[in-house]
Every structure is written in C-alpha cells, then in structure tokens.
C-alpha positions as a Markdown table, in Angstrom:
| # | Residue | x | y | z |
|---|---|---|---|---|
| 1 | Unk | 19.1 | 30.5 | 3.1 |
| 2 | Unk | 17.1 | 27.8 | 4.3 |
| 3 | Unk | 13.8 | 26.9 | 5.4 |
| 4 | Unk | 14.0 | 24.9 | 8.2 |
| 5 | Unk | 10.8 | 24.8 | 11.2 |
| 6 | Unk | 8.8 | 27.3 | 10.1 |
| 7 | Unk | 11.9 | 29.8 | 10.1 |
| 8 | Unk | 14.3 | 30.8 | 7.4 |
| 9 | Unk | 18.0 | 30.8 | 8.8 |
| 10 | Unk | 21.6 | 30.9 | 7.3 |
| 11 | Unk | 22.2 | 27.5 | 5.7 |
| 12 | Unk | 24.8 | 27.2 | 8.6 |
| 13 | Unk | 22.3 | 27.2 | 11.4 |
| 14 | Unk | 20.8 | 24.1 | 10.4 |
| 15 | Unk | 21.7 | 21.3 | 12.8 |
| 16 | Unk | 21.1 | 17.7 | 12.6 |
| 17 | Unk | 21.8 | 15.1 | 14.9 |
| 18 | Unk | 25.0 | 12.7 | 13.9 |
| 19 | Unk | 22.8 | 10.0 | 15.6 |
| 20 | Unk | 20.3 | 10.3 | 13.0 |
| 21 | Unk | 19.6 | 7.3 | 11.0 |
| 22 | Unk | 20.2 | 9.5 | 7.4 |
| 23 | Unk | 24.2 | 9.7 | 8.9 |
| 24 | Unk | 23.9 | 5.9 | 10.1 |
| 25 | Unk | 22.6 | 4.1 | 7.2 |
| 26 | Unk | 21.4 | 6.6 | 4.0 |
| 27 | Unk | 18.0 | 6.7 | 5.6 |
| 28 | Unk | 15.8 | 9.6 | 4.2 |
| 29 | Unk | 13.5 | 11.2 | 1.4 |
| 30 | Unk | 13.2 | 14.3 | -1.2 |
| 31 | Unk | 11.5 | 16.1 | -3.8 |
| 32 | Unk | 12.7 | 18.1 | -5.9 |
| 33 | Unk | 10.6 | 20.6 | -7.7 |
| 34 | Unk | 10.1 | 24.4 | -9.1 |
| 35 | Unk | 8.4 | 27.5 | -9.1 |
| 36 | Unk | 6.3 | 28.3 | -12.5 |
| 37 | Unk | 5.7 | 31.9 | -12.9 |
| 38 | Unk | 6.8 | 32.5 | -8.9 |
| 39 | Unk | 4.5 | 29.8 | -7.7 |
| 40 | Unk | 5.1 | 26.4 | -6.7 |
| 41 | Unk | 2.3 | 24.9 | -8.5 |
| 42 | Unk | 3.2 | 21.3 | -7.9 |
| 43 | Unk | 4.2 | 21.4 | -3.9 |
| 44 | Unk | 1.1 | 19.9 | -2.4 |
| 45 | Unk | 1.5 | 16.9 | -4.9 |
| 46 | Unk | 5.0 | 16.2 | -4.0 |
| 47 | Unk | 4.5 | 16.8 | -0.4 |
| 48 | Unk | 2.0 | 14.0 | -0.9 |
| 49 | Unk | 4.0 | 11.6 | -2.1 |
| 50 | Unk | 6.9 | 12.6 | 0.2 |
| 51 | Unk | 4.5 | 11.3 | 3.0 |
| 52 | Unk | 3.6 | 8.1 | 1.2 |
| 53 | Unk | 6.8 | 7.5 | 1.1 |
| 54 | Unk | 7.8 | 7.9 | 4.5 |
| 55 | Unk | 5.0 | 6.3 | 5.8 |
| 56 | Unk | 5.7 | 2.8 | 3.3 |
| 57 | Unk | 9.8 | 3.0 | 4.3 |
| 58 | Unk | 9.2 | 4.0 | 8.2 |
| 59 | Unk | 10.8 | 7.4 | 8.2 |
| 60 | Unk | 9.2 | 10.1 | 11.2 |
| 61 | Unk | 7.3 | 12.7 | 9.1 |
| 62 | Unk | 5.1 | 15.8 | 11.5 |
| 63 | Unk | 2.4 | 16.8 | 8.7 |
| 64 | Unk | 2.7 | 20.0 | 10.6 |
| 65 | Unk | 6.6 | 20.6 | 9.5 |
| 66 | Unk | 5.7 | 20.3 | 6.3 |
| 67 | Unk | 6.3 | 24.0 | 4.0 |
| 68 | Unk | 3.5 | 25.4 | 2.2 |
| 69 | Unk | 2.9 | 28.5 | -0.7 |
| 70 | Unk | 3.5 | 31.1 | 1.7 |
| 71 | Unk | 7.4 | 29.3 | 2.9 |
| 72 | Unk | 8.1 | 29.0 | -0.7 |
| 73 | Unk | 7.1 | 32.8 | -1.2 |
| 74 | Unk | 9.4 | 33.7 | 1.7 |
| 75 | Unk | 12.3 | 31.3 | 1.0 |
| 76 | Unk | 12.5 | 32.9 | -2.4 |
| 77 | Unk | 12.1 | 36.2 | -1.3 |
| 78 | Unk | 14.6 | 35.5 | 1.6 |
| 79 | Unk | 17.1 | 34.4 | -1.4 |
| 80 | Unk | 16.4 | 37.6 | -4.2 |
| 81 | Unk | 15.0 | 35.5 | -6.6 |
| 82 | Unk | 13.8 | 37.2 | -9.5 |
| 83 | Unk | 11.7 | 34.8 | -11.4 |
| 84 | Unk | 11.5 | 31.1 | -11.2 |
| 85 | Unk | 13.8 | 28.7 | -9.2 |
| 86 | Unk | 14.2 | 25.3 | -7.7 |
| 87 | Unk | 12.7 | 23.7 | -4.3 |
| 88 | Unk | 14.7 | 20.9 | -2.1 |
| 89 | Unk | 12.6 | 19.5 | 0.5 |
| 90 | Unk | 14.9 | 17.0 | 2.5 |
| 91 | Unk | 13.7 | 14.6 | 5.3 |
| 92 | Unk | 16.3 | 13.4 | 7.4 |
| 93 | Unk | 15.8 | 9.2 | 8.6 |
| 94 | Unk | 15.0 | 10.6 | 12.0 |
| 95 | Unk | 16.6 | 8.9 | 15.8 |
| 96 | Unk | 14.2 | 6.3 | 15.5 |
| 97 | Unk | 10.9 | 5.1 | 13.4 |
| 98 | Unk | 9.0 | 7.5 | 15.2 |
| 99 | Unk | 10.7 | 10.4 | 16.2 |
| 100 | Unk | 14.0 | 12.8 | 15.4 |
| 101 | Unk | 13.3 | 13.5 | 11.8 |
| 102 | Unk | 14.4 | 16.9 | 10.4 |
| 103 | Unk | 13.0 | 18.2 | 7.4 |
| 104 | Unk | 14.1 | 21.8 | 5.3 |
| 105 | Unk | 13.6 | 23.7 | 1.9 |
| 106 | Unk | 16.3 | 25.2 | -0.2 |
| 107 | Unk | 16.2 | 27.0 | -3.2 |
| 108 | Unk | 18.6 | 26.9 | -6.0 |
| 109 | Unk | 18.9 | 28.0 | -9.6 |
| 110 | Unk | 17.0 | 26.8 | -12.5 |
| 111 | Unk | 19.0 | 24.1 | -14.9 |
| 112 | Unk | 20.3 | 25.4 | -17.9 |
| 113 | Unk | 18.1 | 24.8 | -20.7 |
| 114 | Unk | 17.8 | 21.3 | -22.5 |
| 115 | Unk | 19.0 | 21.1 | -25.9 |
| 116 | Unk | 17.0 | 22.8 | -28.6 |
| 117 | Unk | 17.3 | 20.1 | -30.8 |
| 118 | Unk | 15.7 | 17.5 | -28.5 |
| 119 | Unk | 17.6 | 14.9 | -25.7 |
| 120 | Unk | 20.2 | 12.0 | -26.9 |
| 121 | Unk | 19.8 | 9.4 | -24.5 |
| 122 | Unk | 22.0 | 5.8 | -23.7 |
| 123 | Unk | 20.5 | 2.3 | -24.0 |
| 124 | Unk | 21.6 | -1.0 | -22.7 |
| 125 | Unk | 24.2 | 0.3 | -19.6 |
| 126 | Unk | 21.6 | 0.6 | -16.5 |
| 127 | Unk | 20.4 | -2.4 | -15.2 |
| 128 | Unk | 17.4 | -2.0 | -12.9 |
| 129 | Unk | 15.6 | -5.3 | -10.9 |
| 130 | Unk | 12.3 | -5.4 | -11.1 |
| 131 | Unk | 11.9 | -6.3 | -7.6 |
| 132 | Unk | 13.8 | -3.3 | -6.1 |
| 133 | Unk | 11.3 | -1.6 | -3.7 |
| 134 | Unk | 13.3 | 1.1 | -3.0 |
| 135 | Unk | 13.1 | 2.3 | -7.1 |
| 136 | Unk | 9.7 | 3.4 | -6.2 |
| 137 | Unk | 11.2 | 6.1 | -4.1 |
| 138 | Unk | 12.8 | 9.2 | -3.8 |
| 139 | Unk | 15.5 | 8.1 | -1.5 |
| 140 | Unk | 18.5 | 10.1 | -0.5 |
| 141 | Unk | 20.4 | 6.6 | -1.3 |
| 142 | Unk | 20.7 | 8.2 | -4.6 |
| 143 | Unk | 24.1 | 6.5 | -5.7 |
| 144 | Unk | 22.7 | 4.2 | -8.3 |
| 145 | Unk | 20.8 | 6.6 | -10.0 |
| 146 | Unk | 23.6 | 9.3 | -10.1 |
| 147 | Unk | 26.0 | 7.1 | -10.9 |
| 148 | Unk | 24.0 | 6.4 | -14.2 |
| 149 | Unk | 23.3 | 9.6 | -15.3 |
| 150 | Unk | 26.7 | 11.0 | -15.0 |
| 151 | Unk | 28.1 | 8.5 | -16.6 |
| 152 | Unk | 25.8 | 9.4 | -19.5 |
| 153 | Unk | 27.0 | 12.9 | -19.0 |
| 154 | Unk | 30.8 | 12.4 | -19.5 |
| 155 | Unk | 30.0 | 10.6 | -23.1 |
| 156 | Unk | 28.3 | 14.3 | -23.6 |
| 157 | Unk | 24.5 | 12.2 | -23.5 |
| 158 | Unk | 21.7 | 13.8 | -21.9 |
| 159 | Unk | 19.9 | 10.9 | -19.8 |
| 160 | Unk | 20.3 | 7.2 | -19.6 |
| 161 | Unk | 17.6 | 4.4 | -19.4 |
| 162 | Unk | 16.8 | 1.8 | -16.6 |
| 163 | Unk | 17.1 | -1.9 | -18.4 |
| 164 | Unk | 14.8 | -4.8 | -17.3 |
| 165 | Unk | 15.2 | -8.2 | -18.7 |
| 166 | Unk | 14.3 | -9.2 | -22.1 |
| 167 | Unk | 15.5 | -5.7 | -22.6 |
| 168 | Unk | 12.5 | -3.8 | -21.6 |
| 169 | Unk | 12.5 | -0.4 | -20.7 |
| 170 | Unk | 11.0 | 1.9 | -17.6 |
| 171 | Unk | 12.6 | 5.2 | -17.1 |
| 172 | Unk | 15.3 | 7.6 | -16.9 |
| 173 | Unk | 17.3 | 8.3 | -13.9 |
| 174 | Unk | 15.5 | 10.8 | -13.1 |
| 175 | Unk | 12.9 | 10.9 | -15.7 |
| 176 | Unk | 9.8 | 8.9 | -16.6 |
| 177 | Unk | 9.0 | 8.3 | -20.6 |
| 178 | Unk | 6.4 | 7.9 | -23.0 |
| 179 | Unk | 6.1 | 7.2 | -26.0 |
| 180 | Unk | 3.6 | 8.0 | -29.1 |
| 181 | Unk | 2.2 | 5.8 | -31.2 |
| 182 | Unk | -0.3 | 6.9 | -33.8 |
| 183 | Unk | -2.8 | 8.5 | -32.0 |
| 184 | Unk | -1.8 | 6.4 | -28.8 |
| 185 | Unk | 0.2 | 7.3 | -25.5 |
| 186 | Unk | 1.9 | 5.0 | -23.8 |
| 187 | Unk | 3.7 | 4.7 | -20.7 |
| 188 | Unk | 5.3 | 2.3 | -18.0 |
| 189 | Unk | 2.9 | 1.6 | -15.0 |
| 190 | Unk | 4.0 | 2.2 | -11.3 |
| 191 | Unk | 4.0 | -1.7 | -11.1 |
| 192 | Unk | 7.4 | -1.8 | -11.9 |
| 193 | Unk | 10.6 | 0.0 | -10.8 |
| 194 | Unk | 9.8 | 3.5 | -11.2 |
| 195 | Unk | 9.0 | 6.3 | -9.2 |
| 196 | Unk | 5.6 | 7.8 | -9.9 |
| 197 | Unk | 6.6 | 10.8 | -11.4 |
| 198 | Unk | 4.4 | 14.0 | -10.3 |
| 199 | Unk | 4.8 | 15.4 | -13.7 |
| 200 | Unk | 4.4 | 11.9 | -15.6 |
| 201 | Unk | 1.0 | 12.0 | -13.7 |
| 202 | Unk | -0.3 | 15.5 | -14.9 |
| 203 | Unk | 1.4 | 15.0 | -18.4 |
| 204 | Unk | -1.4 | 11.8 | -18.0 |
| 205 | Unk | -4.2 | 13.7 | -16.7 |
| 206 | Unk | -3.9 | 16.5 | -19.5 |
| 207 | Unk | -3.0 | 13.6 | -22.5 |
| 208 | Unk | -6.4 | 11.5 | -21.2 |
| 209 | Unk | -8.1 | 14.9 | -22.7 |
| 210 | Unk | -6.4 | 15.2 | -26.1 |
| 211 | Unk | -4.9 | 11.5 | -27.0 |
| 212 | Unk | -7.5 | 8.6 | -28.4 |
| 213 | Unk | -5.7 | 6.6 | -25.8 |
| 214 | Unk | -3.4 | 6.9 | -23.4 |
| 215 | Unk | -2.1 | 3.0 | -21.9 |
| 216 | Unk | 0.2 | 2.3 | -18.9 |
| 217 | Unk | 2.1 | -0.7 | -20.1 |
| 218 | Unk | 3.9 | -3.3 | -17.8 |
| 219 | Unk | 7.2 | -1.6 | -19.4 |
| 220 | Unk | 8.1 | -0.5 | -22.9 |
| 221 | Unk | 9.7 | -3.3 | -25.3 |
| 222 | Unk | 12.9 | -2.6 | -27.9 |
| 223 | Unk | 10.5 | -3.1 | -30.8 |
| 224 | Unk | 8.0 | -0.5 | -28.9 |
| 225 | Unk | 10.4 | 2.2 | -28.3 |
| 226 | Unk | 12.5 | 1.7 | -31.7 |
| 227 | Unk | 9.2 | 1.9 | -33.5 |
| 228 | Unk | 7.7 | 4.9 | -31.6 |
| 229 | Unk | 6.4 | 8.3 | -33.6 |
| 230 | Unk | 7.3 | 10.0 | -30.9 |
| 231 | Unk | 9.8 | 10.1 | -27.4 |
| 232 | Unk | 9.7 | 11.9 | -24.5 |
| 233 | Unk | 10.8 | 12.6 | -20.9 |
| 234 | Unk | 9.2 | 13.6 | -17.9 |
| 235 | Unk | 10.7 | 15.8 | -14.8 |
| 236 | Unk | 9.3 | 18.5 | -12.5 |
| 237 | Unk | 11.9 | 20.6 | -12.8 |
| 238 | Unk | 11.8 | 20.3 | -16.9 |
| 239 | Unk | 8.5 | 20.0 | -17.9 |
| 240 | Unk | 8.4 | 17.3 | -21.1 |
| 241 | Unk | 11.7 | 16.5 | -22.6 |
| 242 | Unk | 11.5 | 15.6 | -26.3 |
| 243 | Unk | 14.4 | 13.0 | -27.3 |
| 244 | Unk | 15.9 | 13.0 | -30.6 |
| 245 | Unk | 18.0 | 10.2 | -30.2 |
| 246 | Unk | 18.9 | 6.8 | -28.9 |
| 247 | Unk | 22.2 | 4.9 | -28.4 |
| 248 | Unk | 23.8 | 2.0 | -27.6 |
| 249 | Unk | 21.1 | -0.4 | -28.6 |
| 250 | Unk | 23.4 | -3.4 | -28.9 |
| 251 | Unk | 26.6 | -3.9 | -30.3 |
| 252 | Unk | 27.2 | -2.6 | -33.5 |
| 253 | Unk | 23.8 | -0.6 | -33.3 |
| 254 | Unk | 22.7 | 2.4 | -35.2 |
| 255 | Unk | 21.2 | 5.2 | -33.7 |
| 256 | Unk | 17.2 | 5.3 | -33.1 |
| 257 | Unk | 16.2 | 8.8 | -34.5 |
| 258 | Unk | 12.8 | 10.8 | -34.0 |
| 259 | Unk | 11.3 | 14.3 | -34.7 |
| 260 | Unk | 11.7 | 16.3 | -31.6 |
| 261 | Unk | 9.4 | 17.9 | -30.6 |
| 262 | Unk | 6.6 | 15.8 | -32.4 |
| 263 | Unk | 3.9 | 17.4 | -32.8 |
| 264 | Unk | 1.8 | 15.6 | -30.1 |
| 265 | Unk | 4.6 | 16.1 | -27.3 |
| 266 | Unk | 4.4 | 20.0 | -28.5 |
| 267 | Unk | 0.5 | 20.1 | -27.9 |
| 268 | Unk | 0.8 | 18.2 | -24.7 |
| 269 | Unk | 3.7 | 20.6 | -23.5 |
| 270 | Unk | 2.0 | 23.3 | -25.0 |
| 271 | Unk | -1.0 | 22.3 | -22.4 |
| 272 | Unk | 0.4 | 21.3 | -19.1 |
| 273 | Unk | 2.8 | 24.8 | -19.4 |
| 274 | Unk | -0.2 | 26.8 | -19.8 |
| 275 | Unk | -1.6 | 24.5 | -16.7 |
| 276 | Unk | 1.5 | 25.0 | -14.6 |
| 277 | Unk | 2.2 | 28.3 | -14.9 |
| 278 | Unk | -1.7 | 29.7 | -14.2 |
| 279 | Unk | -1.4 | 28.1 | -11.3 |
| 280 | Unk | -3.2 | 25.2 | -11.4 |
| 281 | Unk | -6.1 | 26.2 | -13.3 |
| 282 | Unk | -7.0 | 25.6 | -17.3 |
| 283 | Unk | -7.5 | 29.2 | -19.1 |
C-alpha cells in the first residue's frame, strides 16, 4: 500500500503523468527514513529538508501534501506492520517549475542488521567534485551513488567513501562519518559535497553535550582518518555505524583497523537511541 493524497491506495492506483519532468530528465527528490519504537521520530526533519531542497533545485512542492505522524500511523497499519519499518517519501519533478508534482509514502522492511563486528569500508574508488551541487541532495538521479556502493557490495564491503583531491575524504554513499580523536569529534562540514545528513545532525546535537569538542572540518585528510581513535557512520535508517576497517588505501596498502564500537561511538549511540525511540524527548 501506498500513501498517496491524503489516501492510502493499492501501490497500483498510483498514477503519474509520463509528461512529468522525473520521466523526462531524472528530476525529483526523497528521504528515506524509519519508525523507532512505531513512531516516526525524524519525519518533520526530513520533510524539512525535502522542501529545502525542492525549493534550491525548482521542483513543485504543496506544504499541504506533505504526510505527517498520523499517515505514518495509518500507512503502517494499512501494511500489518508489527514493530518498526521503513518510510519512502518520493517527489516526482512535477509538469513544470510550478505545478504537476506528485508526492507518496511507502513502507518497507527494516535492513538486515549491520555486522556485529563493526562495517569494512573501500577507499580510493569514488571520486566526488567538490563543486557538484547536486551532492548536497537527495536526488532520485541516484546512479552515481548506487553505482558506488554496490560495487563495494560485490567485493563483500559494507560502504564505500567519496574521494576529493589530495585524497581527502567526505562521506559514504549513503552515509556521513565522523571520526574520534581523543576527546574530539570531528566531522566534514556541509560546505562540501555532502548531503546534510538528518542523523549526522542529531548525532551532533547529542555529541555537543558529551564530547570536549565536537569540529566540522572542511573534509577529513588520510593522515586524519588513518590516525583516528575511533570511525563511524551515520544513516537514518541505521542509527551510528561503527567501522572496523578500511581498504584500498593505495596500492600495496594495509588495512586501517579500529575498535568498533569505541567506547565514545557506544555512549553517543547509546544516547541518540534512547532520544529516538522516546520520541523525541531526553529521559
């Protein structure tokens, strides 16, 4: 099932126009989220940033359209979930800049659980421009990005890296990371070619109350990342990521190792969970 105008319908009773400009040229936007604990704790965040974004690209976008905690309640009722699952909100390009858009919520299983033992991600094999404006998006021109993870995924590796020049660092296909330092958190800004995370910003909010210091860095260097304490990953669907291990640094490269979890990515996980899954609020 679908929710689609206020309405949930069969999956088959959506209709979009072939006219619109998602079927023309890739045009078009989504989040992807979950529930925590049967509540969609993060939805007005990325609906947020869904508007940004279709306000900065052009794309049609009625505020009104938009699904809120009682569609999400009905959509998984609609769909017998028991327990958590995950949200698609799509917005189509639209006919035009100002009209014709179409915009729906699915829901779909939870991800099989990460690794136990922490995530192995490649180095060196994504090359990302720092001057890409459409990075900062979650565009439905998705090819790059998918292209780059799965071809992580068939060398059994559980995420891949964007690569700047000077082999500088910003992201994961579809994660954002941080690293620890000491007593120090440090992450890529939203200057560069990244999309601004919505749980890289509450993994910030929640850090800037138990870190010494938490720094948005222009991107993170080799020596920065090799020499971390601690790695970790960001998604809204996963929580924090801890990563055990880096490949591919260069040819002839050994694997970058760390503890995973560390015990600072456990307390901050430990944190935003207990955030997420009260709703919103801090015991």
């Amino acid at each position: 099932m679908i929710w689609v105008g206020g309405r949930i319908v069969p999956d088959d009773q959506l209709s979009v126009s072939v006219l619109d400009r998602t079927f023309e040229h890739g045009l078009g936007l989504f989040e992807t989220l979950r529930s925590w604990s049967g509540r969609a704790t993060l939805l007005d965040r990325h609906l947020s940033r869904l508007r940004r974004s279709a306000e900065e690209l052009g794309l049609p976008i009625d505020p009104s359209a938009l699904p809120d905690a009682v569609a999400v309640a009905l959509l998984l009722r609609a769909d017998g979930v028991e327990g958590d699952a995950m949200l698609r909100i799509t917005l189509t390009g639209g006919l035009s800049a100002s009209h014709g858009s179409t915009l729906w919520m699915r829901s779909a299983p939870l991800p099989p659980p990460s690794r136990e033992e922490g995530a192995v991600v490649a180095l060196d094999s994504w090359e990302v421009a720092s001057s890409n404006p459409l990075a900062r998006h979650k565009t439905l021109n998705y090819w790059e990005r998918r292209r780059a993870f799965e071809e992580a995924r068939r060398v059994d590796l559980d995420e891949v890296l964007s690569t700047g020049p000077h082999t500088c660092y910003w992201e994961g296909s579809r994660t954002n990371l941080f690293i620890v330092k000491g007593v120090t958190l440090m992450t890529p800004c939203l200057d560069g070619p990244i999309v601004p995370g919505i749980m890289r910003g509450l993994v910030l909010e929640h850090a800037r109350e138990l870190m010494r210091e938490v720094s948005e860095v222009p991107s993170l260097s080799r020596v920065e990342l090799r020499g971390a304490d601690e790695v970790f990953l960001t998604n809204s669907v996963r929580g924090i990521l801890p990563v055990r291990r880096a490949v591919g640094g260069g040819p002839g490269s050994a694997p970058w190792d760390w503890p995973a979890p560390g015990p600072w990515t456990q307390r901050l996980w430990g944190k935003v969970s207990n955030w997420l899954h009260r709703g919103g609020t801090t015991a």
